[in-house]
XYZ file of C-alpha atoms in Angstrom:
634
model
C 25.994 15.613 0.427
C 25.497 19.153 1.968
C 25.268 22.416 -0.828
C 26.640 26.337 0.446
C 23.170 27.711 0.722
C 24.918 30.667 -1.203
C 24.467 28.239 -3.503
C 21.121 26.980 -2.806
C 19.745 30.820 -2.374
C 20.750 31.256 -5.487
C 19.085 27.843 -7.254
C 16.060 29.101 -5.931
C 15.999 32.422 -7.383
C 17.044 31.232 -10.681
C 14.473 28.686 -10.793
C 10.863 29.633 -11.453
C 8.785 27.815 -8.604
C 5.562 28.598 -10.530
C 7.319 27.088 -14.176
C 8.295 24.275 -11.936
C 4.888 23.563 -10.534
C 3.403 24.200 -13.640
C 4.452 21.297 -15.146
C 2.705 19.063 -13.099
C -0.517 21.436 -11.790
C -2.700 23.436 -14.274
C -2.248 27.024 -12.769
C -4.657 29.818 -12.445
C -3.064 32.908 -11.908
C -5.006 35.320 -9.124
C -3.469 38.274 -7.918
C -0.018 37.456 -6.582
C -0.491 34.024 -6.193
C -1.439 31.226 -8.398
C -3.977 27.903 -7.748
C -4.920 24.643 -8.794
C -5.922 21.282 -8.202
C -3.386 19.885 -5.154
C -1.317 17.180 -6.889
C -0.330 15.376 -3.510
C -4.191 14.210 -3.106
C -7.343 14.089 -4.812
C -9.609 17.190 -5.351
C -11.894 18.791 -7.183
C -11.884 22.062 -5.671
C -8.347 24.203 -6.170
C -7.019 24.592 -2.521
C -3.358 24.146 -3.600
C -1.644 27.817 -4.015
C 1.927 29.265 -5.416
C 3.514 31.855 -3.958
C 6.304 32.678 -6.648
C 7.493 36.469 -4.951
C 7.478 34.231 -1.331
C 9.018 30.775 -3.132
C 6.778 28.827 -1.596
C 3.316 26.677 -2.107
C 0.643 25.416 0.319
C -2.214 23.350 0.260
C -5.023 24.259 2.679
C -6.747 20.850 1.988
C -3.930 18.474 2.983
C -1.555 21.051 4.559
C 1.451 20.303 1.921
C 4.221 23.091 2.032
C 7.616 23.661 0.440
C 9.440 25.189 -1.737
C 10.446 24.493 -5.208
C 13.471 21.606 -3.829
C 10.874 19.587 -2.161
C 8.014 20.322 -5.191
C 10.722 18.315 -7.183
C 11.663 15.705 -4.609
C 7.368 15.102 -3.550
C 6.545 14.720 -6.703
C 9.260 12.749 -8.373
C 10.257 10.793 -5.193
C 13.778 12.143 -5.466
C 16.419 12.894 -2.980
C 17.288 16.609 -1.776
C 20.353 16.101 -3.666
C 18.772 14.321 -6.670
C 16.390 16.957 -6.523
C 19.311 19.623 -6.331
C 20.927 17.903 -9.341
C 17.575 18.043 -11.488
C 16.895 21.857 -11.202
C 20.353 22.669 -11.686
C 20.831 20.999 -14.818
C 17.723 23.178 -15.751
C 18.906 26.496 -15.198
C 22.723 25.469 -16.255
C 24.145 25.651 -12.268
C 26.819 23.148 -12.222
C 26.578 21.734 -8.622
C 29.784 22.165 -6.366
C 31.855 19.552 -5.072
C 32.332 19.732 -1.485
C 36.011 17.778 -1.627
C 38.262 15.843 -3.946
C 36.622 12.392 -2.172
C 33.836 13.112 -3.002
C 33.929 13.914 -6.599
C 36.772 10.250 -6.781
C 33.447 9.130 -5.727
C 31.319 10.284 -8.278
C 33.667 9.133 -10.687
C 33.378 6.043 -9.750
C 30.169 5.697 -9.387
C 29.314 6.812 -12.539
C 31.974 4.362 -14.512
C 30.079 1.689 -12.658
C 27.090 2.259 -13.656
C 28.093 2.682 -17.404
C 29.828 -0.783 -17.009
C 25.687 -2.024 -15.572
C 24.309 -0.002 -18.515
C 26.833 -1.793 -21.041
C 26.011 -5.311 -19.047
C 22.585 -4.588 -19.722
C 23.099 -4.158 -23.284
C 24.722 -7.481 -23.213
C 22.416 -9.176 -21.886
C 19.064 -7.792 -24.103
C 21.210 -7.881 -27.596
C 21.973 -12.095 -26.707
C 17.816 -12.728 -25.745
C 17.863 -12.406 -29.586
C 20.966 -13.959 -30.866
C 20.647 -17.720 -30.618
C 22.593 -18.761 -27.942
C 19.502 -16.702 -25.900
C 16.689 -18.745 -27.723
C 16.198 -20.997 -24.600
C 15.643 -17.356 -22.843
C 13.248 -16.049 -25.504
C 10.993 -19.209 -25.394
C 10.591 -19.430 -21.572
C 9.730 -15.509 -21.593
C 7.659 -16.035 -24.385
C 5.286 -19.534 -22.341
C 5.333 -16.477 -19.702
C 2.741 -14.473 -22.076
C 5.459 -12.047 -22.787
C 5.876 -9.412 -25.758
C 7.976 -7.307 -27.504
C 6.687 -4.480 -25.945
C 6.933 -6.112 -22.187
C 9.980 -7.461 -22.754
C 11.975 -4.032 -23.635
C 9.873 -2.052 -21.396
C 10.889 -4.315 -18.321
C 14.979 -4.783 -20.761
C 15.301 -8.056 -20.295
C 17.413 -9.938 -21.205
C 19.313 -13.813 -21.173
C 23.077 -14.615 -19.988
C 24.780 -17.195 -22.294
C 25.903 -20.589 -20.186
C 29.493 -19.588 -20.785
C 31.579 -18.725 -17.921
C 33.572 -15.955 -20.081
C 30.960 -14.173 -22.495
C 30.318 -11.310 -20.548
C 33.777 -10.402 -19.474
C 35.268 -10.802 -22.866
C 32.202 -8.469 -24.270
C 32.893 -5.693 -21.886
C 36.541 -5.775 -22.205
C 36.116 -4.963 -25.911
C 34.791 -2.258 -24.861
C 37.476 -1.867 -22.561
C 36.393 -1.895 -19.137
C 38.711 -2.870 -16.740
C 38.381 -6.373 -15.310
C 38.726 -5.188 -11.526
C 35.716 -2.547 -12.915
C 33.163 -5.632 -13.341
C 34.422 -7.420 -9.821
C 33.333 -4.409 -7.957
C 30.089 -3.829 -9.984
C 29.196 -7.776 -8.752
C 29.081 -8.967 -12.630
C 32.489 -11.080 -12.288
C 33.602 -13.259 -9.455
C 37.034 -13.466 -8.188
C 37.451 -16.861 -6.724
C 39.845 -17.016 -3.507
C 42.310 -19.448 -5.687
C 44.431 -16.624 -6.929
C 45.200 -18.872 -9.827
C 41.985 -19.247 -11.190
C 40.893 -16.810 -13.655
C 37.545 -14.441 -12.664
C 34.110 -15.605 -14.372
C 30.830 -14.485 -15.030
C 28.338 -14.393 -11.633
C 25.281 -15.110 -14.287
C 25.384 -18.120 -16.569
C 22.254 -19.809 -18.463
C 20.027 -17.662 -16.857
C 17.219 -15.215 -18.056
C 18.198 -11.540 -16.537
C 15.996 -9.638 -14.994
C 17.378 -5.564 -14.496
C 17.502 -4.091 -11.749
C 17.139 -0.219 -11.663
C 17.558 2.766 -9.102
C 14.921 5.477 -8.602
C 16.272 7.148 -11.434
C 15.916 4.469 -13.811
C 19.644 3.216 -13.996
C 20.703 0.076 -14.092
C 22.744 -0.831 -10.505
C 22.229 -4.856 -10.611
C 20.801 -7.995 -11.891
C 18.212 -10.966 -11.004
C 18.601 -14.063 -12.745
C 16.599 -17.477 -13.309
C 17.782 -20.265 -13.951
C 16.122 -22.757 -17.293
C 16.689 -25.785 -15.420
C 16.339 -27.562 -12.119
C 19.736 -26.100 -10.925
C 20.316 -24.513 -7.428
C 19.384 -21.418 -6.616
C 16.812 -20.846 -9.066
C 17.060 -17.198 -8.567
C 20.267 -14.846 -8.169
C 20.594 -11.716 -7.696
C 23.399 -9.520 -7.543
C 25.777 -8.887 -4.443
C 26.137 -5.619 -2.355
C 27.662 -3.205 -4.179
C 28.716 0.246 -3.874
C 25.750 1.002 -6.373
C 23.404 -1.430 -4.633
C 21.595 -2.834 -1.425
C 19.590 -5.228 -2.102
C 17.222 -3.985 1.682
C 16.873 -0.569 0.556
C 15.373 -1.069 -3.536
C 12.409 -2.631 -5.193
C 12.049 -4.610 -8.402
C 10.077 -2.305 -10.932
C 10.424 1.050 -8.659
C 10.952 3.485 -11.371
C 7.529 2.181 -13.145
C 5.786 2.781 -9.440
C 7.031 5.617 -8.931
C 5.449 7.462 -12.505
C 2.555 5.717 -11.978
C 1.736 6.853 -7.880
C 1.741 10.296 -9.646
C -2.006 9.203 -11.374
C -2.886 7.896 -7.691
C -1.814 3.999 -8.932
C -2.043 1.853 -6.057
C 1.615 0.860 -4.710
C 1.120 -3.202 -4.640
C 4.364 -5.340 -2.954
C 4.827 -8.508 -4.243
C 7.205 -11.395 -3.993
C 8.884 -12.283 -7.492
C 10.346 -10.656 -10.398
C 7.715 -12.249 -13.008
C 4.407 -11.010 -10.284
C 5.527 -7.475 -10.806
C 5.482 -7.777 -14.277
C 2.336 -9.460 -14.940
C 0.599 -7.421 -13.080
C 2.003 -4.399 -15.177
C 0.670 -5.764 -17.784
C -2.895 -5.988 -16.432
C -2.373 -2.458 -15.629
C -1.376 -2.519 -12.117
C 1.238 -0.479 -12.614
C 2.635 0.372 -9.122
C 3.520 -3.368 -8.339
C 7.033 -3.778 -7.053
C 8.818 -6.693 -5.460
C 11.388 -6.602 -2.510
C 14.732 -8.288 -4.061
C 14.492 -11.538 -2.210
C 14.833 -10.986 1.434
C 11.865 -10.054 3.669
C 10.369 -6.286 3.045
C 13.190 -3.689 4.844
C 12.469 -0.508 6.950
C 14.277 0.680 4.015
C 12.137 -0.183 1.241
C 8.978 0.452 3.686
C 10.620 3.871 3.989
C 10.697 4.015 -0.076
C 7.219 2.494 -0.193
C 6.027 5.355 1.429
C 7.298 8.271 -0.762
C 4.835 7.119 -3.099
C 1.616 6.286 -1.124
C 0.621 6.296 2.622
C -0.686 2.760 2.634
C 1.190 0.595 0.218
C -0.741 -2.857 -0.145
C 1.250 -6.092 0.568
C 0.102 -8.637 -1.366
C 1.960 -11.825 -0.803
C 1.188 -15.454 -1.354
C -1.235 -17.493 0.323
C 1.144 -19.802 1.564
C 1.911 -20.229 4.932
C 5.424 -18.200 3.719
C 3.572 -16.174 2.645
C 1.657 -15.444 6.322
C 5.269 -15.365 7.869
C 6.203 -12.445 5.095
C 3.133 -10.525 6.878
C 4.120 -10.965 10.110
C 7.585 -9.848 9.493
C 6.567 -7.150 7.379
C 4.249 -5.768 10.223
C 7.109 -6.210 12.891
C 9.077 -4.032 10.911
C 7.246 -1.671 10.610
C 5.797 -0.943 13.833
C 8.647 0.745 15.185
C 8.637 3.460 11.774
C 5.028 4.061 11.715
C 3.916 7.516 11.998
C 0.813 9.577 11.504
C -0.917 9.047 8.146
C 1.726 6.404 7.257
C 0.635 2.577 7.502
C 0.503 -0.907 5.557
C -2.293 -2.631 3.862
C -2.188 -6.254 3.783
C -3.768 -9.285 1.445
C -3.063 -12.824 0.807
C -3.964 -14.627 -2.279
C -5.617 -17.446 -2.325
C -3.589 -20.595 -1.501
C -1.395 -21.993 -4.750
C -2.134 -18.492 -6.315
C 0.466 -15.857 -7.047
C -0.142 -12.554 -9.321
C 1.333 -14.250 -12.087
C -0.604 -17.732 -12.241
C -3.956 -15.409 -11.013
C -3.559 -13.012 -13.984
C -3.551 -15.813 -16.595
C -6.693 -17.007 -15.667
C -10.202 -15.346 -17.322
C -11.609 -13.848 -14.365
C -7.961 -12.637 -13.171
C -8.137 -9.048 -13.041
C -11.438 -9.050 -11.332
C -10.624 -11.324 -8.507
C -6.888 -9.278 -8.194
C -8.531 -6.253 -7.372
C -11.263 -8.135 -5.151
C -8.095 -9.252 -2.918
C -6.809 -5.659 -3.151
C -10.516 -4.021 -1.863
C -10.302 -6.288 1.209
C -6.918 -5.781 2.128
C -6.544 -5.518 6.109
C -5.285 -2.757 7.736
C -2.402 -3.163 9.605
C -3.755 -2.792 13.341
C -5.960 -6.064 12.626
C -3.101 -7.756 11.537
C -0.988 -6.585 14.466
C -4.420 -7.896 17.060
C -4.449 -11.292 14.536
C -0.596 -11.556 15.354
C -1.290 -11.928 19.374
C -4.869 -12.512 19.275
C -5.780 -15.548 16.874
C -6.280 -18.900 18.243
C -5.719 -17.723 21.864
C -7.185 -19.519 24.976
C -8.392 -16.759 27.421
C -10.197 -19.178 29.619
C -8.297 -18.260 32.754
C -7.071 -14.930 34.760
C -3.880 -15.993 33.845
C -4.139 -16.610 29.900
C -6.108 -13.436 29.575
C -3.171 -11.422 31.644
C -0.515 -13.114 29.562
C -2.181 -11.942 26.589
C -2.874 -8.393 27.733
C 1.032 -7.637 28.092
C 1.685 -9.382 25.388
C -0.116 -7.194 23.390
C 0.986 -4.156 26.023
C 4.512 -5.306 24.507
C 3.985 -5.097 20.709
C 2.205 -1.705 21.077
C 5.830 -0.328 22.579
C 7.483 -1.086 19.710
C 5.457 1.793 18.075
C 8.159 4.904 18.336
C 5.429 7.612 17.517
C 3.545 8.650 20.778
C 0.507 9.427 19.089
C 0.297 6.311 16.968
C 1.251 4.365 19.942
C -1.603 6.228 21.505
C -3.905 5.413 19.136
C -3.100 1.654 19.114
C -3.973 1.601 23.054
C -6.755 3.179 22.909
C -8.395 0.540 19.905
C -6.474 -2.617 21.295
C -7.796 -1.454 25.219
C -11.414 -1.289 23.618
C -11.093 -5.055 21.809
C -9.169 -6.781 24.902
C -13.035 -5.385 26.629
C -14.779 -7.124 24.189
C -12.967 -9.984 23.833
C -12.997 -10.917 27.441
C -16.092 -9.468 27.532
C -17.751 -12.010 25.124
C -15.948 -14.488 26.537
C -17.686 -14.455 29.927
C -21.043 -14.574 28.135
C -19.915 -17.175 26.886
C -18.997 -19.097 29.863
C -15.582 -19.219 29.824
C -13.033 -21.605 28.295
C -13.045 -20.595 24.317
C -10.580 -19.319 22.350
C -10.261 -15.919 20.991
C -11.160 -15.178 17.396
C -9.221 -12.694 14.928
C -10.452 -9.167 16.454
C -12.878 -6.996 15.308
C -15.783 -4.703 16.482
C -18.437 -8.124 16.555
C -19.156 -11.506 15.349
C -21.182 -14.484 15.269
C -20.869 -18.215 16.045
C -18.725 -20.579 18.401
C -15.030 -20.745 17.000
C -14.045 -23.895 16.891
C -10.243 -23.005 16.027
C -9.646 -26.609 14.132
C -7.259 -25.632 11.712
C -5.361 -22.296 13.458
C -3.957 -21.794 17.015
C -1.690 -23.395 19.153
C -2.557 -26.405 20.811
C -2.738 -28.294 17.598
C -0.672 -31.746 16.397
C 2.090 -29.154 15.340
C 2.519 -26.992 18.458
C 3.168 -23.991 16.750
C 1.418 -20.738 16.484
C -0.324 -19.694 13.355
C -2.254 -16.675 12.340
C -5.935 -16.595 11.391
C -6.181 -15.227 8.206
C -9.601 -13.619 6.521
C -10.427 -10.459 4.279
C -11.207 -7.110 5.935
C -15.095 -6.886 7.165
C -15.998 -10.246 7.374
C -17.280 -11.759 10.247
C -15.252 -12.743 13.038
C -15.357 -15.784 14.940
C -14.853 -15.908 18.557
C -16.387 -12.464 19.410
C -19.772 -11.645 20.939
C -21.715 -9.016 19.669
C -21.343 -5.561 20.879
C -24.003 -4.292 23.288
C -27.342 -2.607 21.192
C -25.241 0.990 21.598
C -21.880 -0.094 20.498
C -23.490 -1.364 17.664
C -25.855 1.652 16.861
C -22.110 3.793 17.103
C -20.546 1.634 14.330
C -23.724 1.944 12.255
C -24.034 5.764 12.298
C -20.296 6.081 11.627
C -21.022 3.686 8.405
C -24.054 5.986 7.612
C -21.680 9.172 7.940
C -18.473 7.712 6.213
C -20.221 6.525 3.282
C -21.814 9.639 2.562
C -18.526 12.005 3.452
C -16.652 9.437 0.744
C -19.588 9.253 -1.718
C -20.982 12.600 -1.429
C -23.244 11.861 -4.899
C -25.260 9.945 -2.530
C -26.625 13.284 -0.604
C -29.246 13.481 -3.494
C -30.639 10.073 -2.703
C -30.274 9.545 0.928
C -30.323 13.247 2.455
C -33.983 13.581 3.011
C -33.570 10.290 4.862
C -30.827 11.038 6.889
C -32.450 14.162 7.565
C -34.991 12.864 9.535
C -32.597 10.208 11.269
C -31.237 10.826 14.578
C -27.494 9.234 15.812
C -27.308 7.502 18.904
C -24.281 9.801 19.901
C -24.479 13.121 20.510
C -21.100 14.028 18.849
C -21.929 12.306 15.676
C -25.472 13.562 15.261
C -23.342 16.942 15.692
C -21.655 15.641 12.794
C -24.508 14.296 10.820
C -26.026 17.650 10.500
C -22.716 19.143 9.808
C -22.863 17.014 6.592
C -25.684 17.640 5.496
C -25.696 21.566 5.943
C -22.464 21.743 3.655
C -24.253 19.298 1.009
C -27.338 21.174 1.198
C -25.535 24.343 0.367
C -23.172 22.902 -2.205
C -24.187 19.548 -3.305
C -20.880 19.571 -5.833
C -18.409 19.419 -2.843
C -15.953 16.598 -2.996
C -15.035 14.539 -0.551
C -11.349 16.156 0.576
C -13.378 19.888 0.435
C -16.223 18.395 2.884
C -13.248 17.241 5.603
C -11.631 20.420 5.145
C -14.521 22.201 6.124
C -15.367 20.138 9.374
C -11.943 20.195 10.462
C -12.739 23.987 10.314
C -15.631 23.763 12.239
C -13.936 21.980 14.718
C -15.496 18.355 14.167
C -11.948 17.186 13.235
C -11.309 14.067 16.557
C -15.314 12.853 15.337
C -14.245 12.949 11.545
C -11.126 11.081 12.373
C -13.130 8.767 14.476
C -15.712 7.900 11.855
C -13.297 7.673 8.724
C -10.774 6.033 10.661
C -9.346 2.407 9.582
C -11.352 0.419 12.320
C -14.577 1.477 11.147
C -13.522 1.012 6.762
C -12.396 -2.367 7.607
C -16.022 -3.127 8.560
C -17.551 -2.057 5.617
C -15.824 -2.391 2.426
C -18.590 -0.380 0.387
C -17.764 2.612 2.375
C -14.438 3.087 1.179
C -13.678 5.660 -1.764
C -12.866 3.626 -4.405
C -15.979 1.492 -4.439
C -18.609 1.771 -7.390
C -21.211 4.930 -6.006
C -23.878 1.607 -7.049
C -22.359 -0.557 -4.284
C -22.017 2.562 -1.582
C -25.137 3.159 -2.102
C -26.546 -0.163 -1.824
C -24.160 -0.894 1.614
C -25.582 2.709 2.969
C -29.212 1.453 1.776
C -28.497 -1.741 4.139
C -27.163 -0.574 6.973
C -29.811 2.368 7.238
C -32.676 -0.390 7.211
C -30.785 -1.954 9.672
C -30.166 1.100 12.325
C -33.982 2.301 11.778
C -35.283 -1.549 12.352
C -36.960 -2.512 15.163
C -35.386 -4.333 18.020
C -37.190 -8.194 17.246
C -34.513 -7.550 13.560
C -31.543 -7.349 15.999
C -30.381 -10.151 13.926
C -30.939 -8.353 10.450
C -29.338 -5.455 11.707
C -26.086 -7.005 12.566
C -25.554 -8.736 9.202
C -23.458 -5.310 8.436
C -20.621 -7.504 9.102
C -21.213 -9.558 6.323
C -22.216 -7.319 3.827
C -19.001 -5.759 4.398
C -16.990 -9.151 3.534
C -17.798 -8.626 -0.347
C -17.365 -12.217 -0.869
C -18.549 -12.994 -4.392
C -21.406 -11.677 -6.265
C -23.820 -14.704 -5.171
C -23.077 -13.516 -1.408
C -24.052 -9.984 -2.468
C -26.901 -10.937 -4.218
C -28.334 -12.596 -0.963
C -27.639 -9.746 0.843
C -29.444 -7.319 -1.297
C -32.695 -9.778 -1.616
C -32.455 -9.007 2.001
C -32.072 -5.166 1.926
C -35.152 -5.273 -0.414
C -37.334 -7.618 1.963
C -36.196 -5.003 4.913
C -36.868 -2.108 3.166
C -40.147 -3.513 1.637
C -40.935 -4.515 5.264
C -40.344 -1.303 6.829
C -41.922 1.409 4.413
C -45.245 1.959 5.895
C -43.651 2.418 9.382
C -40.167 4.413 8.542
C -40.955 6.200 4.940
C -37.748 4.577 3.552
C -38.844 4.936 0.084
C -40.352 7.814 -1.892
């Protein structure tokens, strides 16, 4: 729907952009303008600004701008018109109707969705009544409380092929009313009365971004066929373009809650309930360009977290097909698996649940390994031919990409592994297969259980958390590996900047193998030493000033994270500090430790707490080892 930007002008002036903001940003007035902490990222520095006499604000730490129409949609994950709608109703505009259509439209729309809203009703007041007692009891074997249960309104449809209709009728909606809204079918006999789409099944509501009600999932008690159903198309619904539990999401992205996809109705909301509370679930069909689209309104790199089934593998694949051909700067896909036999649900009842949920969610992979997995895993590249077959296949899946720069990007990492891969294949000797990507690795791969050439025939996709070690990959020469070392050194610090009191005298005194990032390195450190309370966004913000901003992309970039876990900003400062500890023995080592200095990779798996013990007896030994030569410790 377009506005008369008479209209629009008008909204605006009525509307007090800094009242507005205020509500969501705790505003300093200076001058003309006012500032405060940037709501659209973390900070603990004020860079975000309101210009109320201009109508606009601006963020010179992430570079958000707008005016108060896209404050409202950015923040609320509205539409421009629901946006519109919202700050009209504030300032008592009513919002013009561009034609008579349009507003039949409305006025149809809206009946529907006050015949959902009354269906809804329905459906919780009978969970309660005895005839929903068989609903009740399976809700309740879920773990399931009051308070769940009415958050979440659900609810149980009697196994009576007329109980809905004749409840809505008494409250006299019209019969052709509940066709169209998908709660009655018509069947093609024309002498067969309509009945209810959901019988015997517990009901599971399914709202818009604004909270209404615009369909219905439903399970079934028994063993009948199909266990779920969910409502048709309707002119209030499409089932590719929501999410289960997307009003929930969307509140909680606002306190930074990461956006977790799931498969079923019942993941979502146990993991809710174990405070997860941006968990949503794609309506059962594969995730959409669509729902990606809606995914990313709320985060830049929603986290897919699907079973560890082989299904479950295919849902990744898909997933990352589809969204290739969207992906644009900033804007990407994280992806886990659960262990196999696992969902959120059946993970969240056991007593270490929570822990090991947001294990799987720390190791997530990036999406560019999955995309090298996809073409890469299980791969002979023991002949010209096999290795040139692979290079346009992978040539192929980068053109998909529709941004240049992405696109760009992608060659420019996927050029780099195809070297090492082929690479570490001729040191090899020839005639291996290729393991799941990466920037190094140990071992022989002896691709047993993955690949083609199996009993099967068929393709399948090698499947391990972000950092660990990679099969099928020889190491990187002594340089390459010195690079990815002084970019973990670098990106730790720049994410953990608490550490500068610990390791800055070290680092100090340490020299990167590459020009550019020993450029950077001091960079760092100068800004710390000057202002040790800078936070990570303020530190970027002042490189990208200075002109380091291609080396800061290049250290804090995805390919270098998925290689060391303890690097990333949401670990414990204990961990980063004990992963910066390791890989700084490691870099400063002499060349006989070539071995100790490569276990990086592994430290970065983040395995289980046995593995990380082992790891750190190690640090110790190294450090121990090393202090009359290097100074490591004070």
């Amino acid at each position: 729907m377009s506005f008369p930007q008479s209209f629009l002008d008008d909204l605006r002036a009525r509307v007090g952009l800094a009242d507005i903001v205020g509500t969501s940003v705790k505003l300093i007035k200076r001058g003309r303008e006012y500032s405060g902490l940037c709501p659209f990222h973390s900070e603990k520095s004020p860079s975000f600004t309101v210009n109320e006499q201009k109508g606009f604000y601006h963020c010179f730490g992430c570079g958000a701008h707008g005016d108060v129409i896209s404050f409202v949609m950015n923040t609320r994950g509205l539409t421009f018109v629901e946006a519109v709608e919202v700050l009209a109703n504030q300032v008592g505009m009513d919002v013009p109707k561009p034609s008579r259509e349009a507003q039949e439209r409305e006025k149809k729309a809206k009946t529907l969705y006050e015949v959902m809203e009354a269906a809804c009703a329905f459906y919780e007041r009978v969970l309660h009544m005895p005839e929903g007692r068989e609903g009740l009891d399976y809700f309740r074997r879920r773990g399931l409380d009051d308070k769940t249960i009415s958050e979440f309104r659900l609810g149980f449809a009697p196994d009576n092929r007329g109980a809905l209709k004749a409840a809505l009728k008494r409250e006299e909606f019209d019969e052709a009313l509940m066709i169209e809204a998908g709660l009655l079918i018509e069947p093609e006999d024309q002498g067969r009365q309509t009945y209810d789409r959901f019988r015997g099944r517990v009901m599971f509501p399914i709202l818009d971004r604004r909270g209404r009600v615009v369909a219905f999932g439903g399970r079934v008690m028994g063993d009948t066929k199909p266990k779920y159903l969910n409502s048709p198309d309707t002119p209030l619904f499409h089932k590719g373009q929501l999410l289960y539990g997307l009003p929930q999401a969307r509140e909680a992205s606002q306190q930074d809650a990461p956006i977790i996809v799931t498969e079923g109705y019942m993941d979502v909301i146990a993991l809710h309930r174990a405070g997860f509370r941006g968990a949503v679930a794609p309506l059962g069909t594969a995730v959409t360009e669509e729902q990606i689209g809606e995914l990313w309104k709320m985060t830049n790199e929603p986290i897919l977290c699907l079973d560890g089934d082989a299904a479950g593998k295919r849902a990744a694949v898909r997933a990352a097909e589809r969204a290739l051909p969207i992906l644009r700067p900033g804007k990407s896909l994280l992806f886990s698996i659960l262990p196999e036999g696992e969902d959120p649900d059946s993970l969240m009842a056991t007593p270490n649940g929570f822990a090991s949920f947001r294990k799987i969610l720390d190791t997530a992979v990036p999406m560019a390994e999955l995309v090298w997995r996809m073409d890469v895993s299980g791969r002979p590249i023991d002949t010209p031919e096999r290795r040139a077959a692979l290079e346009a296949d992978i040539q192929k899946r980068i053109s998909a990409i529709g941004d240049d720069a992405v696109r760009s990007q992608y060659q420019s990492m996927f050029r780099d592994r195809v070297w090492q891969l082929f690479r570490g294949d001729r040191t090899r000797g020839g005639g291996q297969r290729s393991g799941s990507g990466g920037l190094g690795g140990t071992g022989n791969y002896q691709n047993k259980k993955f690949g083609r050439g199996g009993k099967s025939g068929k393709k399948d996709y090698f499947w391990e958390p972000a950092g660990k070690a990679v099969p099928g990959m020889s190491r990187p020469p002594m340089q390459k590996r010195r690079g990815v070392q002084d970019c973990i050194l670098l990106v730790t610090l720049i994410n953990h900047p608490h550490l500068h009191e610990d390791v800055g005298e070290r680092l100090g005194i340490y020299t990167c193998a590459d020009s550019e990032l020993d450029n950077l390195r001091r960079a760092v450190l100068k800004l710390l030493d000057g202002d040790p309370g800078l936070d990570s966004d303020a530190i970027k913000a002042h490189l990208e000033r200075d002109g380091l901003s291609e080396t800061v992309l290049r250290v804090v970039g995805a390919d270098i994270l998925a290689h060391a876990a303890f690097a990333r900003p949401e670990t414990p400062l204990e961990r980063a500090r004990a992963g910066w500890e390791q890989v700084f023995s490691m870099a400063v080592s002499s060349l006989e430790d070539e071995e100790a200095k490569y276990a990086v990779r592994q430290l970065a798996a983040d395995i289980s707490d046995e593995e990380w013990e082992r790891f750190s007896h190690r640090r110790d030994d190294l450090a121990r080892r090393r202090e009359k030569v290097f100074k490591l410790d004070d």
